mmCIF file of C-alpha atoms in Angstrom:
data_model
loop_
_atom_site.group_PDB
_atom_site.id
_atom_site.type_symbol
_atom_site.label_atom_id
_atom_site.label_comp_id
_atom_site.label_asym_id
_atom_site.label_seq_id
_atom_site.Cartn_x
_atom_site.Cartn_y
_atom_site.Cartn_z
ATOM 1 C CA UNK C 12 72.656 112.594 57.878
ATOM 2 C CA UNK C 13 71.424 110.131 60.461
ATOM 3 C CA UNK C 14 68.438 110.431 62.757
ATOM 4 C CA UNK C 15 69.169 111.742 66.247
ATOM 5 C CA UNK C 16 67.246 110.937 69.402
ATOM 6 C CA UNK C 17 67.432 113.406 72.290
ATOM 7 C CA UNK C 18 65.799 112.528 75.584
ATOM 8 C CA UNK C 19 65.840 114.620 78.744
ATOM 9 C CA UNK C 20 64.361 112.837 81.772
ATOM 10 C CA UNK C 21 65.299 112.480 85.414
ATOM 11 C CA UNK C 22 63.628 109.078 85.595
ATOM 12 C CA UNK C 23 64.467 106.131 83.361
ATOM 13 C CA UNK C 24 62.448 106.043 80.166
ATOM 14 C CA UNK C 25 61.752 102.912 78.100
ATOM 15 C CA UNK C 26 62.844 103.725 74.554
ATOM 16 C CA UNK C 27 62.716 100.987 71.893
ATOM 17 C CA UNK C 28 63.365 98.386 74.582
ATOM 18 C CA UNK C 29 66.259 100.302 76.198
ATOM 19 C CA UNK C 30 66.186 102.352 79.392
ATOM 20 C CA UNK C 31 67.642 105.827 79.026
ATOM 21 C CA UNK C 32 68.654 108.029 81.987
ATOM 22 C CA UNK C 33 69.292 111.761 81.844
ATOM 23 C CA UNK C 34 70.233 113.451 78.570
ATOM 24 C CA UNK C 35 71.225 111.078 75.817
ATOM 25 C CA UNK C 36 71.905 111.674 72.143
ATOM 26 C CA UNK C 37 72.138 108.638 69.903
ATOM 27 C CA UNK C 38 72.724 108.757 66.168
ATOM 28 C CA UNK C 39 72.082 105.896 63.761
ATOM 29 C CA UNK C 40 75.656 106.491 62.573
ATOM 30 C CA UNK C 41 76.953 105.628 66.070
ATOM 31 C CA UNK C 42 75.009 102.374 66.298
ATOM 32 C CA UNK C 43 76.967 99.169 65.936
ATOM 33 C CA UNK C 44 76.667 97.620 62.455
ATOM 34 C CA UNK C 45 75.987 94.204 64.030
ATOM 35 C CA UNK C 46 72.427 95.250 64.890
ATOM 36 C CA UNK C 47 72.685 94.846 68.670
ATOM 37 C CA UNK C 48 71.137 98.270 69.292
ATOM 38 C CA UNK C 49 74.224 99.387 71.234
ATOM 39 C CA UNK C 50 76.728 101.970 70.073
ATOM 40 C CA UNK C 51 79.741 100.709 68.160
ATOM 41 C CA UNK C 52 82.033 101.926 70.964
ATOM 42 C CA UNK C 53 80.249 99.795 73.593
ATOM 43 C CA UNK C 54 79.602 96.750 71.417
ATOM 44 C CA UNK C 55 82.006 95.469 68.745
ATOM 45 C CA UNK C 56 84.734 98.120 68.662
ATOM 46 C CA UNK C 57 86.486 96.948 71.874
ATOM 47 C CA UNK C 58 86.602 93.377 70.506
ATOM 48 C CA UNK C 59 87.918 94.547 67.122
ATOM 49 C CA UNK C 60 90.516 96.850 68.720
ATOM 50 C CA UNK C 61 91.617 94.094 71.128
ATOM 51 C CA UNK C 62 90.699 95.879 74.365
ATOM 52 C CA UNK C 63 88.223 93.138 75.294
ATOM 53 C CA UNK C 64 87.526 89.540 74.304
ATOM 54 C CA UNK C 65 84.411 88.157 72.680
ATOM 55 C CA UNK C 66 82.409 86.505 75.453
ATOM 56 C CA UNK C 67 80.754 84.032 73.063
ATOM 57 C CA UNK C 68 80.951 82.727 69.517
ATOM 58 C CA UNK C 69 77.961 84.900 68.624
ATOM 59 C CA UNK C 70 79.730 88.006 69.941
ATOM 60 C CA UNK C 71 82.751 87.166 67.797
ATOM 61 C CA UNK C 72 80.466 86.675 64.778
ATOM 62 C CA UNK C 73 78.914 90.090 65.388
ATOM 63 C CA UNK C 74 82.377 91.668 65.695
ATOM 64 C CA UNK C 75 83.515 89.975 62.470
ATOM 65 C CA UNK C 76 80.488 91.348 60.604
ATOM 66 C CA UNK C 77 81.179 94.839 62.009
ATOM 67 C CA UNK C 78 84.806 94.462 60.925
ATOM 68 C CA UNK C 79 83.651 93.835 57.341
ATOM 69 C CA UNK C 80 81.482 96.965 57.483
ATOM 70 C CA UNK C 81 84.298 99.060 59.023
ATOM 71 C CA UNK C 82 87.006 97.491 56.786
ATOM 72 C CA UNK C 83 89.025 96.152 59.755
ATOM 73 C CA UNK C 84 90.762 93.471 57.685
ATOM 74 C CA UNK C 85 93.495 92.689 60.245
ATOM 75 C CA UNK C 86 90.846 91.711 62.808
ATOM 76 C CA UNK C 87 89.061 89.507 60.272
ATOM 77 C CA UNK C 88 92.333 87.720 59.475
ATOM 78 C CA UNK C 89 93.434 87.440 63.122
ATOM 79 C CA UNK C 90 90.084 86.031 64.273
ATOM 80 C CA UNK C 91 90.343 83.070 61.848
ATOM 81 C CA UNK C 92 91.805 79.704 62.734
ATOM 82 C CA UNK C 93 94.975 79.089 60.769
ATOM 83 C CA UNK C 94 95.895 75.443 60.374
ATOM 84 C CA UNK C 95 97.084 73.229 57.548
ATOM 85 C CA UNK C 96 93.464 72.078 57.108
ATOM 86 C CA UNK C 97 91.818 75.507 57.043
ATOM 87 C CA UNK C 98 94.654 77.553 55.563
ATOM 88 C CA UNK C 99 94.582 81.330 55.757
ATOM 89 C CA UNK C 100 91.972 83.493 54.054
ATOM 90 C CA UNK C 101 93.175 85.777 51.257
ATOM 91 C CA UNK C 102 93.561 89.267 52.791
ATOM 92 C CA UNK C 103 93.304 91.035 49.417
ATOM 93 C CA UNK C 104 90.087 89.239 48.439
ATOM 94 C CA UNK C 105 88.663 89.838 51.923
ATOM 95 C CA UNK C 106 89.474 93.545 51.750
ATOM 96 C CA UNK C 107 88.031 93.789 48.235
ATOM 97 C CA UNK C 108 84.772 92.153 49.348
ATOM 98 C CA UNK C 109 84.637 94.403 52.420
ATOM 99 C CA UNK C 110 85.222 97.666 50.525
ATOM 100 C CA UNK C 111 83.245 96.937 47.349
ATOM 101 C CA UNK C 112 80.104 95.848 49.174
ATOM 102 C CA UNK C 113 77.400 97.977 50.739
ATOM 103 C CA UNK C 114 76.478 96.183 53.953
ATOM 104 C CA UNK C 115 72.800 96.190 54.966
ATOM 105 C CA UNK C 116 72.624 94.074 58.093
ATOM 106 C CA UNK C 117 73.360 90.930 60.047
ATOM 107 C CA UNK C 118 70.744 88.470 61.242
ATOM 108 C CA UNK C 119 71.762 85.787 63.730
ATOM 109 C CA UNK C 120 69.490 82.812 63.027
ATOM 110 C CA UNK C 121 70.716 80.748 65.961
ATOM 111 C CA UNK C 122 73.635 79.237 67.792
ATOM 112 C CA UNK C 123 74.195 75.800 69.241
ATOM 113 C CA UNK C 124 76.993 73.880 70.939
ATOM 114 C CA UNK C 125 79.349 72.076 68.579
ATOM 115 C CA UNK C 126 80.130 68.372 68.675
ATOM 116 C CA UNK C 127 83.454 68.924 70.442
ATOM 117 C CA UNK C 128 84.080 70.763 73.717
ATOM 118 C CA UNK C 129 84.630 74.535 73.413
ATOM 119 C CA UNK C 130 83.033 74.724 69.974
ATOM 120 C CA UNK C 131 79.878 76.484 68.878
ATOM 121 C CA UNK C 132 77.974 76.791 65.604
ATOM 122 C CA UNK C 133 76.457 80.150 64.698
ATOM 123 C CA UNK C 134 74.030 80.371 61.798
ATOM 124 C CA UNK C 135 73.695 83.838 60.311
ATOM 125 C CA UNK C 136 72.745 85.890 57.275
ATOM 126 C CA UNK C 137 74.700 88.963 56.173
ATOM 127 C CA UNK C 138 72.921 91.065 53.563
ATOM 128 C CA UNK C 139 74.909 93.274 51.199
ATOM 129 C CA UNK C 140 74.870 94.785 47.709
ATOM 130 C CA UNK C 141 77.743 94.139 45.307
ATOM 131 C CA UNK C 142 79.356 96.871 43.226
ATOM 132 C CA UNK C 143 77.306 95.532 40.290
ATOM 133 C CA UNK C 144 74.106 96.406 42.165
ATOM 134 C CA UNK C 145 73.126 92.865 43.055
ATOM 135 C CA UNK C 146 71.696 92.409 46.546
ATOM 136 C CA UNK C 147 72.945 89.167 48.070
ATOM 137 C CA UNK C 148 72.418 87.296 51.304
ATOM 138 C CA UNK C 149 75.435 85.407 52.635
ATOM 139 C CA UNK C 150 73.821 82.577 54.650
ATOM 140 C CA UNK C 151 76.345 80.527 56.602
ATOM 141 C CA UNK C 152 76.673 78.042 59.449
ATOM 142 C CA UNK C 153 80.003 78.982 61.004
ATOM 143 C CA UNK C 154 82.030 76.810 63.356
ATOM 144 C CA UNK C 155 83.778 78.693 66.144
ATOM 145 C CA UNK C 156 86.362 77.296 68.560
ATOM 146 C CA UNK C 157 87.550 78.553 71.916
ATOM 147 C CA UNK C 158 91.339 78.234 72.029
ATOM 148 C CA UNK C 159 93.309 79.488 75.047
ATOM 149 C CA UNK C 160 90.276 81.477 76.204
ATOM 150 C CA UNK C 161 89.721 83.218 72.847
ATOM 151 C CA UNK C 162 86.903 82.512 70.414
ATOM 152 C CA UNK C 163 88.027 82.152 66.793
ATOM 153 C CA UNK C 164 86.257 81.427 63.519
ATOM 154 C CA UNK C 165 87.248 77.986 62.227
ATOM 155 C CA UNK C 166 85.239 77.267 59.098
ATOM 156 C CA UNK C 167 81.846 77.776 57.572
ATOM 157 C CA UNK C 168 79.318 76.046 55.393
ATOM 158 C CA UNK C 169 77.726 78.559 53.036
ATOM 159 C CA UNK C 170 74.057 77.890 52.349
ATOM 160 C CA UNK C 171 73.047 78.588 48.721
ATOM 161 C CA UNK C 172 70.735 81.578 48.343
ATOM 162 C CA UNK C 173 68.763 83.049 45.467
ATOM 163 C CA UNK C 174 70.331 86.266 44.181
ATOM 164 C CA UNK C 175 67.918 89.193 43.963
ATOM 165 C CA UNK C 176 68.897 92.105 41.714
ATOM 166 C CA UNK C 177 68.484 95.578 43.182
ATOM 167 C CA UNK C 178 67.039 97.864 40.507
ATOM 168 C CA UNK C 179 66.469 97.083 36.843
ATOM 169 C CA UNK C 180 68.619 94.764 34.747
ATOM 170 C CA UNK C 181 71.359 96.518 32.797
ATOM 171 C CA UNK C 182 71.370 95.774 29.080
ATOM 172 C CA UNK C 183 74.560 94.374 27.528
ATOM 173 C CA UNK C 184 74.960 97.361 25.177
ATOM 174 C CA UNK C 185 74.198 100.051 27.760
ATOM 175 C CA UNK C 186 76.949 102.139 29.363
ATOM 176 C CA UNK C 187 78.494 100.389 32.350
ATOM 177 C CA UNK C 188 77.179 101.769 35.693
ATOM 178 C CA UNK C 189 80.722 101.833 37.097
ATOM 179 C CA UNK C 190 81.396 104.984 35.050
ATOM 180 C CA UNK C 191 84.190 103.595 32.866
ATOM 181 C CA UNK C 192 82.524 104.804 29.667
ATOM 182 C CA UNK C 193 82.613 101.277 28.214
ATOM 183 C CA UNK C 194 79.626 99.156 27.300
ATOM 184 C CA UNK C 195 78.442 96.940 30.134
ATOM 185 C CA UNK C 196 79.301 93.760 28.187
ATOM 186 C CA UNK C 197 82.905 94.947 27.769
ATOM 187 C CA UNK C 198 83.347 95.974 31.405
ATOM 188 C CA UNK C 199 81.571 94.695 34.541
ATOM 189 C CA UNK C 200 79.211 92.452 32.575
ATOM 190 C CA UNK C 201 81.943 89.969 31.711
#
C-alpha cells in the first residue's frame, strides 16, 4: 500500500516544492513513473494515450520510460523512427524486457540540441532489476527528431555500465529462484 498525503488548507501550502490548494489526496501509486512529481494522469498518460503531444524530446523520453513501466508496448513502438537505417524494434523483445523487469526510476542527465535542425539529444539513466535479480542501469544518449510536429525516438548510444547484483550470488547447484524446481545452472543460470 502506498503512502497517502492529505492536506486541508484554504491557502496554498508549499509541499515538497509543489503548491497545494484545498483538499488533496496524492498516493505514491498515482505518481508518474517518470519521476516528474506529477500524477500519471497529468504527466505521461495523455502522451501515451495520444490525447496530447510531447512538447519536447525530454517529455517524450519520460513518456517512453513510463510506457515501459506500464507495459504500453504499442506506444513504445509507435514513438520510434522507422526507416531502412534504423529498422523497427522487436515488439516481443521490448514487451519481454518491459514485463520481466522491475523498474526503479528514470534520471534525466541532460538534453542538448542535435547537430541538425529539429533534433535533440537526451542523456538518461533508467534503473531496473532483471528477473534474475540483477540491478542494472541503462545509460543512454538518445537522439530524438521532430517530424511533422511530433517528437520521435530515432536511435541511441548505450553507455556501458557496471552491473551490480541485488542480493547474494546464487550458487550453481542451488535451486533456481524462478521456482522451476531445477538447479540454477540448468535453468536461469545458463
